[in-house]
CSV table of C-alpha atoms in Angstrom, one decimal:
chain,number,residue,atom,x,y,z
A,13,MET,CA,0.0,0.0,0.0
A,14,GLY,CA,3.0,2.2,0.1
A,15,PHE,CA,2.6,3.5,-3.4
A,16,GLN,CA,-0.4,5.5,-2.2
A,17,ILE,CA,2.4,7.6,-0.5
A,18,ARG,CA,5.4,7.0,-2.8
A,19,VAL,CA,5.0,5.9,-6.4
A,20,THR,CA,8.5,4.2,-6.3
A,21,THR,CA,7.0,1.2,-4.4
A,22,LEU,CA,5.5,0.1,-7.7
A,23,ILE,CA,9.0,-0.5,-9.0
A,24,PRO,CA,9.6,-3.8,-7.1
A,25,VAL,CA,6.1,-4.9,-8.3
A,26,ILE,CA,7.1,-4.4,-11.9
A,27,ALA,CA,10.4,-6.1,-11.3
A,28,LEU,CA,8.6,-9.1,-9.8
A,29,MET,CA,6.3,-9.3,-12.8
A,30,LEU,CA,9.2,-9.2,-15.3
A,31,TRP,CA,11.2,-11.8,-13.3
A,32,ALA,CA,8.1,-14.1,-13.0
A,33,LEU,CA,7.5,-13.8,-16.8
A,34,VAL,CA,11.1,-14.7,-17.6
A,35,SER,CA,11.2,-17.5,-15.0
A,36,LEU,CA,7.9,-19.1,-16.3
A,37,THR,CA,9.2,-18.9,-19.9
A,38,PHE,CA,12.8,-20.1,-19.5
A,39,SER,CA,13.2,-21.7,-16.1
A,40,ARG,CA,13.3,-25.5,-15.8
A,41,ASP,CA,11.8,-25.3,-12.3
A,42,SER,CA,8.3,-26.3,-11.6
A,43,LYS,CA,5.8,-23.6,-12.6
A,44,HIS,CA,3.9,-24.1,-9.3
A,45,ALA,CA,7.0,-23.1,-7.4
A,46,ILE,CA,6.8,-19.7,-9.1
A,47,LEU,CA,3.0,-19.2,-9.4
A,48,ALA,CA,2.2,-20.0,-5.8
A,49,PRO,CA,4.2,-17.1,-4.2
A,50,LEU,CA,3.2,-14.8,-7.1
A,51,LEU,CA,-0.5,-15.5,-6.6
A,52,THR,CA,-0.1,-14.9,-2.8
A,53,PHE,CA,1.6,-11.6,-3.4
A,54,ALA,CA,-1.1,-10.5,-5.8
A,55,ILE,CA,-3.9,-11.3,-3.3
A,56,VAL,CA,-2.1,-9.5,-0.5
A,57,PHE,CA,-1.4,-6.5,-2.8
A,58,VAL,CA,-5.0,-6.2,-3.8
A,59,LEU,CA,-6.2,-6.4,-0.2
A,60,LEU,CA,-3.7,-3.8,1.0
A,61,PHE,CA,-4.5,-1.5,-1.9
A,62,GLY,CA,-8.2,-1.6,-1.2
A,63,GLY,CA,-7.8,-1.2,2.5
A,64,CYS,CA,-5.4,1.8,2.1
A,65,LYS,CA,-7.7,3.4,-0.4
A,66,THR,CA,-10.6,3.1,2.1
A,67,LEU,CA,-8.6,4.5,4.9
A,68,ILE,CA,-7.6,7.5,2.8
A,69,ASN,CA,-11.1,8.2,1.6
A,70,THR,CA,-12.4,7.9,5.2
A,71,HIS,CA,-9.8,9.9,7.2
A,72,VAL,CA,-8.1,12.3,4.8
A,73,PRO,CA,-10.2,15.5,4.1
A,74,GLU,CA,-11.4,16.0,0.6
A,75,ASP,CA,-9.9,19.5,0.4
A,76,LEU,CA,-6.5,18.1,1.3
A,77,ARG,CA,-6.8,15.3,-1.3
A,78,SER,CA,-7.9,17.8,-4.0
A,79,SER,CA,-5.1,20.3,-3.4
A,80,ASN,CA,-2.0,18.2,-2.7
A,81,PHE,CA,1.0,18.2,-5.1
A,82,PRO,CA,0.6,16.1,-8.3
A,83,VAL,CA,3.2,13.7,-9.5
A,84,THR,CA,4.2,16.2,-12.2
A,85,HIS,CA,5.7,18.5,-9.6
A,86,TRP,CA,8.6,16.2,-8.9
A,87,LEU,CA,9.1,15.5,-12.6
A,88,MET,CA,9.3,19.2,-13.2
A,89,MET,CA,11.7,19.7,-10.3
A,90,GLY,CA,13.9,17.0,-11.7
A,91,LEU,CA,14.5,19.0,-14.9
A,92,GLN,CA,16.1,22.0,-13.3
A,93,GLY,CA,19.7,22.6,-12.3
A,94,ASP,CA,21.1,19.3,-11.0
A,95,GLY,CA,17.6,17.9,-10.6
A,96,GLY,CA,17.6,18.4,-6.8
A,97,TYR,CA,15.2,20.1,-4.5
A,98,SER,CA,14.1,23.6,-5.5
A,99,ALA,CA,12.2,25.9,-3.2
A,100,VAL,CA,11.4,28.1,-6.2
A,101,ASP,CA,9.6,25.1,-7.9
A,102,GLU,CA,7.8,24.3,-4.7
A,103,ASP,CA,6.6,27.8,-4.4
A,104,TYR,CA,5.5,27.8,-8.0
A,105,THR,CA,3.4,24.6,-7.6
A,106,TYR,CA,2.0,25.8,-4.3
A,107,SER,CA,0.8,29.0,-5.8
A,108,PHE,CA,-2.0,27.2,-7.7
A,109,PRO,CA,-5.0,26.3,-5.5
A,110,THR,CA,-6.2,23.0,-7.0
A,111,LYS,CA,-4.5,19.8,-7.9
A,112,GLU,CA,-5.7,20.1,-11.5
A,113,GLU,CA,-4.3,23.6,-11.9
A,114,LYS,CA,-1.0,22.5,-10.3
A,115,SER,CA,-0.7,19.6,-12.7
A,116,ALA,CA,-1.5,21.8,-15.8
A,117,ALA,CA,1.1,24.4,-14.8
A,118,ASN,CA,3.7,21.7,-14.1
A,119,ARG,CA,3.1,20.0,-17.5
A,120,GLU,CA,3.6,23.3,-19.3
A,121,GLU,CA,6.9,24.0,-17.4
A,122,ILE,CA,8.0,20.4,-18.1
A,123,ARG,CA,7.5,21.0,-21.8
A,124,LEU,CA,9.6,24.2,-21.7
A,125,ARG,CA,12.4,22.5,-19.7
A,126,LEU,CA,12.5,19.5,-22.0
A,127,GLY,CA,12.9,21.8,-24.9
A,128,ALA,CA,15.7,23.7,-23.3
A,129,LEU,CA,17.4,20.4,-22.4
A,130,ALA,CA,17.1,19.2,-26.0
A,131,ASP,CA,18.7,22.4,-27.2
A,132,SER,CA,21.7,21.8,-25.0
A,133,GLY,CA,22.7,18.9,-27.2
A,134,ALA,CA,24.1,15.5,-26.4
A,135,SER,CA,26.9,16.9,-24.1
A,136,GLY,CA,24.4,19.0,-22.1
A,137,ILE,CA,22.0,16.0,-21.7
A,138,LEU,CA,24.9,13.8,-20.6
A,139,LYS,CA,26.1,16.3,-18.1
A,140,PHE,CA,22.6,16.8,-16.7
A,141,VAL,CA,22.0,13.0,-16.3
A,142,THR,CA,25.5,12.6,-14.7
A,143,ASP,CA,24.8,15.4,-12.2
A,144,LYS,CA,21.4,13.8,-11.2
A,145,ILE,CA,23.1,10.4,-10.8
A,146,THR,CA,25.8,12.0,-8.6
A,147,VAL,CA,23.3,13.8,-6.4
A,148,THR,CA,21.2,10.7,-5.9
A,149,TRP,CA,23.7,7.8,-5.7
A,150,ALA,CA,27.1,9.3,-4.7
A,151,SER,CA,26.2,11.0,-1.3
A,152,GLU,CA,28.1,9.6,1.7
A,153,HIS,CA,25.4,10.5,4.2
A,154,ASP,CA,22.0,9.9,2.5
A,155,GLY,CA,20.3,12.8,4.3
A,156,LEU,CA,21.6,11.7,7.7
A,157,TYR,CA,21.5,15.3,9.0
A,158,LEU,CA,17.8,15.7,8.4
A,159,GLU,CA,16.9,12.4,10.1
A,160,THR,CA,18.9,13.4,13.2
A,161,GLY,CA,16.5,16.3,13.5
A,162,ARG,CA,14.0,13.9,15.0
A,163,MET,CA,16.1,13.4,18.1
A,164,GLN,CA,15.1,15.2,21.4
A,165,GLY,CA,18.8,15.8,22.3
A,166,TYR,CA,22.3,15.1,21.3
A,167,SER,CA,24.9,13.0,23.2
A,168,PRO,CA,28.6,14.1,23.5
A,169,LEU,CA,29.3,11.7,20.6
A,170,GLN,CA,27.0,13.7,18.3
A,171,LYS,CA,29.8,15.8,16.7
A,172,TYR,CA,31.7,12.6,15.7
A,173,PHE,CA,28.7,11.3,13.8
A,174,PHE,CA,26.6,14.3,12.6
A,175,GLY,CA,28.8,17.3,13.5
A,176,ALA,CA,32.0,19.0,12.4
A,177,LYS,CA,34.2,16.0,13.4
A,178,ASN,CA,32.3,13.3,11.4
A,179,ASP,CA,34.9,12.8,8.7
A,180,LEU,CA,35.8,9.3,10.0
A,181,MET,CA,32.2,8.2,9.9
A,182,LEU,CA,31.7,9.6,6.4
A,183,TYR,CA,34.9,7.8,5.2
A,184,TYR,CA,33.6,4.6,6.6
A,185,TYR,CA,30.1,5.0,5.2
A,186,GLN,CA,31.3,6.0,1.7
A,187,PHE,CA,33.7,3.0,1.7
A,188,TYR,CA,30.8,0.7,2.7
A,189,LYS,CA,28.5,2.2,0.1
A,190,VAL,CA,31.1,1.8,-2.8
A,191,LEU,CA,31.8,-1.7,-1.6
A,192,LEU,CA,28.1,-2.6,-1.8
A,193,TYR,CA,27.9,-1.2,-5.3
A,194,ILE,CA,30.9,-3.3,-6.5
A,195,LEU,CA,29.7,-6.5,-4.8
A,196,ALA,CA,26.2,-6.0,-6.4
A,197,LEU,CA,27.8,-5.6,-9.8
A,198,ILE,CA,29.8,-8.8,-9.3
A,199,ALA,CA,26.7,-10.7,-8.2
A,200,LEU,CA,24.8,-9.6,-11.4
A,201,LEU,CA,27.8,-10.4,-13.6
A,202,GLY,CA,28.1,-13.8,-12.0
A,203,GLU,CA,24.4,-14.5,-12.7
A,204,LEU,CA,24.9,-13.3,-16.3
A,205,LEU,CA,27.8,-15.7,-16.8
A,206,ARG,CA,25.9,-18.6,-15.3
A,207,ARG,CA,22.9,-17.8,-17.5
A,208,LYS,CA,20.5,-18.5,-14.6
A,209,CYS,CA,17.4,-16.6,-13.8
A,210,SER,CA,17.6,-16.8,-10.0
A,211,THR,CA,16.1,-14.4,-7.4
A,212,THR,CA,19.3,-12.3,-7.7
A,213,TRP,CA,17.9,-11.0,-11.0
A,214,LEU,CA,14.7,-9.9,-9.1
A,215,TYR,CA,16.9,-7.6,-6.9
A,216,GLY,CA,18.9,-6.5,-9.9
A,217,LEU,CA,15.8,-5.5,-11.9
A,218,THR,CA,14.5,-3.6,-8.8
A,219,MET,CA,17.8,-1.7,-8.6
A,220,LEU,CA,17.7,-1.0,-12.4
A,221,GLY,CA,14.1,0.3,-12.1
A,222,PHE,CA,15.1,2.7,-9.3
A,223,PHE,CA,18.2,3.8,-11.2
A,224,ALA,CA,16.1,4.7,-14.3
A,225,PHE,CA,13.3,6.2,-12.3
A,226,TYR,CA,15.6,8.6,-10.4
A,227,ILE,CA,16.9,9.9,-13.7
A,228,LEU,CA,13.4,11.2,-14.3
A,229,TRP,CA,12.4,12.1,-10.8
A,230,GLU,CA,13.7,14.7,-8.4
A,231,ALA,CA,17.3,13.9,-7.4
A,232,ASN,CA,17.7,13.4,-3.6
A,233,CYS,CA,20.2,11.2,-1.8
A,234,ARG,CA,17.6,10.3,0.8
A,235,TYR,CA,15.6,8.4,-1.7
A,236,THR,CA,18.2,5.6,-1.8
A,237,ILE,CA,18.0,4.7,1.9
A,238,CYS,CA,15.1,2.3,1.2
A,239,LEU,CA,17.4,0.4,-1.1
A,240,THR,CA,20.0,-0.4,1.5
A,241,LEU,CA,18.5,-3.9,2.3
A,242,ILE,CA,18.4,-4.8,-1.5
A,243,LEU,CA,22.0,-3.6,-1.9
A,244,THR,CA,23.0,-5.7,1.1
A,245,VAL,CA,21.4,-8.8,-0.3
A,246,LEU,CA,23.1,-8.3,-3.6
A,247,GLY,CA,26.3,-7.7,-1.7
A,248,PHE,CA,26.1,-11.1,-0.1
A,249,HIS,CA,25.4,-12.6,-3.5
A,250,GLY,CA,28.5,-10.9,-4.7
A,251,ILE,CA,30.6,-12.3,-1.9
A,252,ASN,CA,29.2,-15.7,-2.6
A,253,THR,CA,30.1,-15.3,-6.3
A,254,LEU,CA,33.7,-14.4,-5.3
A,255,LEU,CA,33.9,-17.4,-2.9
A,256,CYS,CA,32.7,-19.7,-5.7
A,257,LEU,CA,35.3,-18.3,-8.0
A,258,VAL,CA,38.1,-18.8,-5.5
A,259,SER,CA,36.7,-22.3,-4.6
A,260,SER,CA,36.8,-23.3,-8.3
A,261,ALA,CA,40.5,-22.4,-8.3
A,262,SER,CA,41.4,-24.5,-5.3
A,263,GLY,CA,43.7,-27.4,-6.0
A,264,SER,CA,46.3,-27.6,-8.8
A,265,THR,CA,45.2,-28.5,-12.3
A,266,ASP,CA,47.1,-28.7,-15.5
A,267,ASN,CA,45.0,-25.8,-17.0
A,268,GLY,CA,44.1,-23.9,-13.9
A,269,LEU,CA,45.6,-21.9,-11.1
A,270,SER,CA,46.1,-23.1,-7.5
A,271,LEU,CA,44.3,-21.4,-4.7
A,272,GLY,CA,47.7,-20.2,-3.4
A,273,THR,CA,48.5,-18.6,-6.7
A,274,VAL,CA,45.1,-16.8,-6.7
A,275,LYS,CA,45.7,-15.5,-3.2
A,276,ARG,CA,49.2,-14.2,-4.1
A,277,PHE,CA,47.7,-12.5,-7.1
A,278,CYS,CA,45.1,-10.8,-5.0
A,279,ALA,CA,47.7,-9.7,-2.5
A,280,ALA,CA,49.8,-8.3,-5.4
A,281,PHE,CA,46.8,-6.5,-6.8
A,282,LEU,CA,46.0,-4.9,-3.3
A,283,LEU,CA,49.6,-3.7,-3.0
A,284,VAL,CA,50.1,-2.4,-6.5
A,285,GLY,CA,46.6,-1.6,-7.8
A,286,ILE,CA,45.2,-0.1,-4.6
A,287,LEU,CA,47.9,0.6,-2.0
A,288,LEU,CA,50.2,2.7,-4.2
A,289,PRO,CA,47.3,4.8,-5.7
A,290,CYS,CA,46.0,5.4,-2.1
A,291,ILE,CA,49.5,6.6,-1.0
A,292,TYR,CA,49.6,8.9,-4.0
A,293,ALA,CA,46.1,10.3,-3.3
A,294,MET,CA,46.9,10.8,0.4
A,295,VAL,CA,50.0,12.8,-0.3
A,296,ARG,CA,48.3,14.9,-3.1
A,297,GLN,CA,45.1,15.6,-1.0
A,298,TYR,CA,47.0,16.5,2.2
A,299,PRO,CA,46.7,20.3,1.7
A,300,THR,CA,43.1,20.1,0.6
A,301,TYR,CA,41.9,18.2,3.7
A,302,THR,CA,44.1,19.9,6.3
A,303,GLN,CA,44.7,23.5,5.1
A,304,THR,CA,41.7,24.5,2.9
A,305,PHE,CA,39.0,26.1,5.1
A,306,VAL,CA,35.4,25.1,4.5
A,307,PRO,CA,32.1,26.2,6.1
A,308,LYS,CA,31.2,24.0,9.1
A,309,THR,CA,28.0,23.8,11.2
A,310,ASP,CA,27.5,22.2,14.6
A,311,TYR,CA,23.8,21.9,15.6
A,312,SER,CA,22.6,22.2,19.2
A,313,ILE,CA,19.0,21.7,18.1
A,314,ILE,CA,17.6,20.9,14.6
A,315,THR,CA,14.0,20.0,14.0
A,316,VAL,CA,12.7,18.9,10.6
A,317,GLY,CA,9.4,17.8,9.3
A,318,ARG,CA,6.7,18.7,6.8
A,319,GLU,CA,4.5,21.5,7.9
A,320,TYR,CA,0.7,21.5,8.2
A,321,HIS,CA,-0.7,24.9,7.7
A,322,GLU,CA,-3.2,24.5,10.5
A,323,ASN,CA,-0.3,23.8,12.9
A,324,ALA,CA,1.0,27.3,13.0
A,325,VAL,CA,0.9,30.5,15.1
A,326,THR,CA,-0.8,33.3,13.1
A,327,GLY,CA,-1.9,36.8,13.8
A,328,ILE,CA,1.5,38.2,15.2
A,329,ALA,CA,1.1,41.5,13.4
A,330,ALA,CA,-2.7,41.6,12.9
A,331,GLU,CA,-3.6,40.7,16.5
A,332,HIS,CA,-0.4,41.8,18.2
A,333,LYS,CA,0.4,38.3,19.5
A,334,THR,CA,3.8,37.6,21.1
A,335,LEU,CA,5.3,34.2,20.3
A,336,THR,CA,8.0,32.7,22.6
A,337,GLN,CA,9.9,29.5,22.3
A,338,THR,CA,12.3,28.4,25.0
A,339,PHE,CA,15.1,25.9,24.6
A,340,THR,CA,18.0,24.6,26.6
A,341,THR,CA,21.6,23.9,25.4
A,342,ALA,CA,25.1,23.7,26.7
A,343,HIS,CA,26.7,24.3,23.2
A,344,SER,CA,27.8,27.6,21.8
A,345,PHE,CA,25.7,29.0,18.9
A,346,ASN,CA,25.5,32.0,16.6
A,347,GLU,CA,22.5,31.3,14.5
A,348,ILE,CA,18.8,30.5,15.0
A,349,GLY,CA,16.5,29.4,12.2
A,350,ILE,CA,12.7,29.4,12.4
A,351,TYR,CA,10.5,27.6,9.9
A,352,CYS,CA,8.0,30.0,8.3
A,353,ALA,CA,5.2,29.8,5.8
A,354,TYR,CA,3.3,32.5,4.0
A,355,ASP,CA,0.1,33.4,5.8
A,356,ASP,CA,-2.5,33.1,3.0
A,357,THR,CA,-5.5,33.7,5.4
A,358,GLU,CA,-5.1,37.5,4.8
A,359,GLU,CA,-5.8,39.3,1.5
A,360,TRP,CA,-2.7,41.0,0.3
A,361,SER,CA,-0.8,41.2,-3.0
A,362,ASP,CA,2.8,41.2,-4.1
A,363,ALA,CA,2.4,44.8,-5.0
A,364,PHE,CA,1.9,45.7,-1.3
A,365,PRO,CA,5.3,46.7,0.1
A,366,ASP,CA,6.9,43.9,2.1
A,367,GLU,CA,7.9,45.8,5.2
A,368,HIS,CA,9.8,44.3,8.2
A,369,ILE,CA,6.7,44.1,10.3
A,370,TYR,CA,8.1,41.4,12.7
A,371,GLN,CA,10.8,41.6,15.4
A,372,PHE,CA,13.0,38.7,16.4
A,373,ARG,CA,14.7,38.8,19.8
A,374,LEU,CA,16.9,36.2,21.6
A,375,LEU,CA,16.8,36.5,25.4
A,376,ASP,CA,18.8,34.7,28.1
A,377,ALA,CA,17.3,33.3,31.4
A,378,ASP,CA,17.6,36.7,33.0
A,379,GLY,CA,15.7,38.5,30.2
A,380,ASN,CA,18.8,40.2,28.7
A,381,VAL,CA,18.5,40.7,25.0
A,382,LEU,CA,21.4,38.9,23.2
A,383,ALA,CA,20.2,39.5,19.6
A,384,SER,CA,17.5,41.5,17.8
A,385,GLU,CA,16.5,41.8,14.2
A,386,ASN,CA,13.5,43.1,12.2
A,387,PHE,CA,12.3,41.0,9.3
A,388,GLY,CA,9.5,40.5,6.8
A,389,ALA,CA,8.2,37.8,4.5
A,390,GLU,CA,10.8,38.0,1.8
A,391,ASP,CA,12.0,34.5,0.9
A,392,SER,CA,10.4,33.2,4.1
A,393,ARG,CA,7.9,30.6,3.0
A,394,LYS,CA,8.7,27.0,3.7
A,395,TYR,CA,12.3,27.5,4.8
A,396,TYR,CA,14.3,28.4,7.9
A,397,LYS,CA,14.3,32.1,8.4
A,398,ARG,CA,17.8,32.5,9.7
A,399,PHE,CA,19.1,35.0,12.2
A,400,GLY,CA,22.8,35.4,12.7
A,401,PHE,CA,24.5,37.1,15.7
A,402,ASP,CA,27.6,37.1,17.8
A,403,LEU,CA,28.6,33.8,19.3
A,404,VAL,CA,26.7,32.9,22.5
A,405,THR,CA,28.6,30.6,24.8
A,406,PRO,CA,26.5,29.0,27.6
A,407,ASN,CA,27.9,28.2,31.0
A,408,GLY,CA,26.7,24.7,31.2
A,409,ASN,CA,23.1,23.9,30.4
A,410,SER,CA,21.3,27.2,30.0
A,411,THR,CA,17.8,28.2,28.9
A,412,TYR,CA,17.2,30.8,26.2
A,413,THR,CA,14.0,32.3,24.7
A,414,ILE,CA,13.2,33.1,21.1
A,415,GLU,CA,10.7,35.9,20.9
A,416,ILE,CA,8.7,36.9,17.8
A,417,SER,CA,6.4,40.0,18.1
A,418,ALA,CA,4.9,42.8,16.0
A,419,ARG,CA,7.3,45.6,15.3
A,420,TYR,CA,4.7,48.4,14.9
A,421,PRO,CA,2.0,49.4,17.4
A,422,GLU,CA,-0.7,49.6,14.8
A,423,ARG,CA,-2.3,46.4,13.5
A,424,ARG,CA,-1.1,45.2,10.1
A,425,ALA,CA,-2.0,42.3,7.8
A,426,ASP,CA,0.2,39.3,8.6
A,427,ARG,CA,2.6,38.0,6.0
A,428,LEU,CA,3.9,34.9,7.9
A,429,LYS,CA,2.8,32.1,10.1
A,430,PHE,CA,5.2,30.2,12.3
A,431,VAL,CA,4.8,26.4,12.0
A,432,TYR,CA,5.1,24.0,14.9
A,433,PHE,CA,4.9,20.3,15.6
A,434,ASP,CA,1.6,18.9,16.9
A,435,PHE,CA,2.3,15.6,18.6
A,436,ASP,CA,0.1,14.7,21.5
A,437,THR,CA,2.0,11.6,22.5
A,438,TYR,CA,5.3,13.1,23.4
A,439,ASP,CA,7.3,16.3,23.9
A,440,TYR,CA,9.2,16.8,20.6
A,441,ILE,CA,12.1,18.8,22.1
A,442,ALA,CA,13.2,18.2,25.7
A,443,HIS,CA,13.3,21.2,28.0
A,444,ALA,CA,11.6,23.4,25.5
A,445,ASP,CA,8.1,25.0,25.2
A,446,LEU,CA,6.1,27.2,22.8
A,447,SER,CA,3.9,29.9,24.2
A,448,VAL,CA,1.6,32.6,22.7
A,449,ASN,CA,1.0,35.7,24.9
A,450,GLY,CA,2.4,33.8,27.9
A,451,GLU,CA,0.0,30.8,27.4
A,452,SER,CA,1.8,27.5,26.8
A,453,LEU,CA,0.7,25.4,23.8
A,454,HIS,CA,2.7,22.4,24.9
A,455,ARG,CA,4.2,22.3,21.5
A,456,ASP,CA,7.5,23.2,19.8
A,457,LEU,CA,8.3,25.3,16.8
A,458,ILE,CA,10.2,23.8,13.9
A,459,PHE,CA,13.5,25.6,14.5
A,460,LEU,CA,17.3,25.1,14.6
A,461,VAL,CA,20.1,26.4,16.8
A,462,ALA,CA,23.6,26.2,15.2
A,463,ASP,CA,27.2,27.3,15.5
A,464,ASN,CA,28.5,28.3,12.0
A,465,TYR,CA,32.3,28.7,11.5
A,466,SER,CA,35.1,27.9,9.1
A,467,GLY,CA,37.8,25.3,9.5
A,468,PRO,CA,39.8,22.7,7.7
A,469,TYR,CA,37.9,19.5,6.7
A,470,THR,CA,40.0,17.6,9.2
A,471,THR,CA,43.0,18.2,11.4
A,472,VAL,CA,46.6,17.2,10.6
A,473,ASN,CA,46.7,14.5,13.3
A,474,ARG,CA,43.3,13.1,12.3
A,475,TYR,CA,44.3,13.0,8.6
A,476,ARG,CA,47.5,11.2,9.4
A,477,ALA,CA,45.6,8.7,11.7
A,478,GLU,CA,43.0,8.1,9.0
A,479,CYS,CA,45.7,7.5,6.4
A,480,ALA,CA,47.6,5.2,8.7
A,481,LEU,CA,44.4,3.1,9.4
A,482,ILE,CA,43.7,2.7,5.7
A,483,LEU,CA,47.3,1.7,4.9
A,484,LEU,CA,47.4,-0.7,7.9
A,485,TYR,CA,44.2,-2.3,6.7
A,486,LEU,CA,45.4,-2.8,3.1
A,487,CYS,CA,48.8,-4.1,4.3
A,488,GLY,CA,47.2,-6.4,6.8
A,489,ILE,CA,44.9,-8.0,4.2
A,490,SER,CA,47.8,-8.4,1.8
A,491,ALA,CA,50.0,-10.0,4.5
A,492,ILE,CA,47.2,-12.4,5.5
A,493,LEU,CA,46.7,-13.5,1.9
A,494,LEU,CA,50.5,-14.0,1.3
A,495,LEU,CA,50.9,-16.0,4.6
A,496,ASP,CA,47.8,-18.1,3.9
A,497,SER,CA,49.0,-18.8,0.3
A,498,ARG,CA,52.3,-20.2,1.8
A,499,ARG,CA,50.4,-22.2,4.4
A,500,GLN,CA,48.2,-23.6,1.7
A,501,THR,CA,51.2,-24.5,-0.5
A,502,CYS,CA,52.9,-26.3,2.4
A,503,TYR,CA,49.7,-28.1,3.3
A,504,ASN,CA,49.3,-29.4,-0.3
A,505,LYS,CA,52.8,-30.7,-0.2
């Protein structure tokens, strides 16, 4: 029933149908062994589809179903820039009231963008597709930072996993991801050489479907998270293929290689084909990683989620409300971001001057004003309105207050509403609270607290330690293979 939420869940269904068709046509196995699970899947699929459809029609309001984003929105977004998320495109689709109008506007924009892409020629199309593939499949974190926004608090280890000192974790994850890709490719090549239609092809067809789909869809590294299990299964098949290859080489033959020879060859390849290029890359990239300064961000609090327009504080300027959000942190910070949305409950046009009708203030526990800024609605819908100020360094766990109020004494039409999470089951952010005119809502704004600074990607000592670990790992594997090849040779004698 997931395709009611994400269309990509249909891809495994299509892959299963293709695999079943090929298996029924060419496989020597019993047809009942294939038809039985296929029929079971079809029955379960129909039941879940009908049940999900009934739940949606019963519990989702008609106005929400008739005004949500059409599929064409993500196809349109996938045709701009590198194919990634675009707030401009989201604003464009959002500006049309009904789903039909949104879809018609998206289709017209898709037509224009396809024409521009065709005019760029073969090289332009190739670069565009390559950029989209890179955004979707080459990320080392798969949107990890957004998912950590669902945590109530951070442990002291946070910075080594999600913060400015997470380079070791990213190295490991990128290595693991590339290894899975290589093993998956080995598994599929092995099946191709064996000319056997096993379940490995079912996983391979699923991956191929996702790969082709994300060339058309919006590019986003988070979309590949759901494929981790499939990649892992293919990875195990790849390992099994390699083990079978090595096993077939065991024992001396007149026309083949001994297992000891294969191991010595692998050790030589590791030393010459991988170790030497790694040493060259480490020396060459040393200045880049240890001397080039890059922007860095350490989050004390970051909340993420999709906003619902009814879950928002409105009337700040029109009704002279004062919004306050408290939070507690022991980490230094110099930026606060608040998730805003256009307030479309008031009648106003773009021609009306966008004045800075709101005031942001940051207060400490004693009521001292640490930062203040006036702001309006410019570029503020559906994104974090960010306020920068001098670095604030708490003395242990300290409580601070974000205050949003009207700047002018006279009432004015509101431009913004301030979105919050509405969970009745638990407090979203520990030791934090949202209030309006002093009355607690027992909710929390969608906001972030961060420390932005510049620094090298990693320190000299960390870079040396990382390089030493990589070299030790490669040398260790090579030594094990060489020693084991000698032991195997002596054993055979």
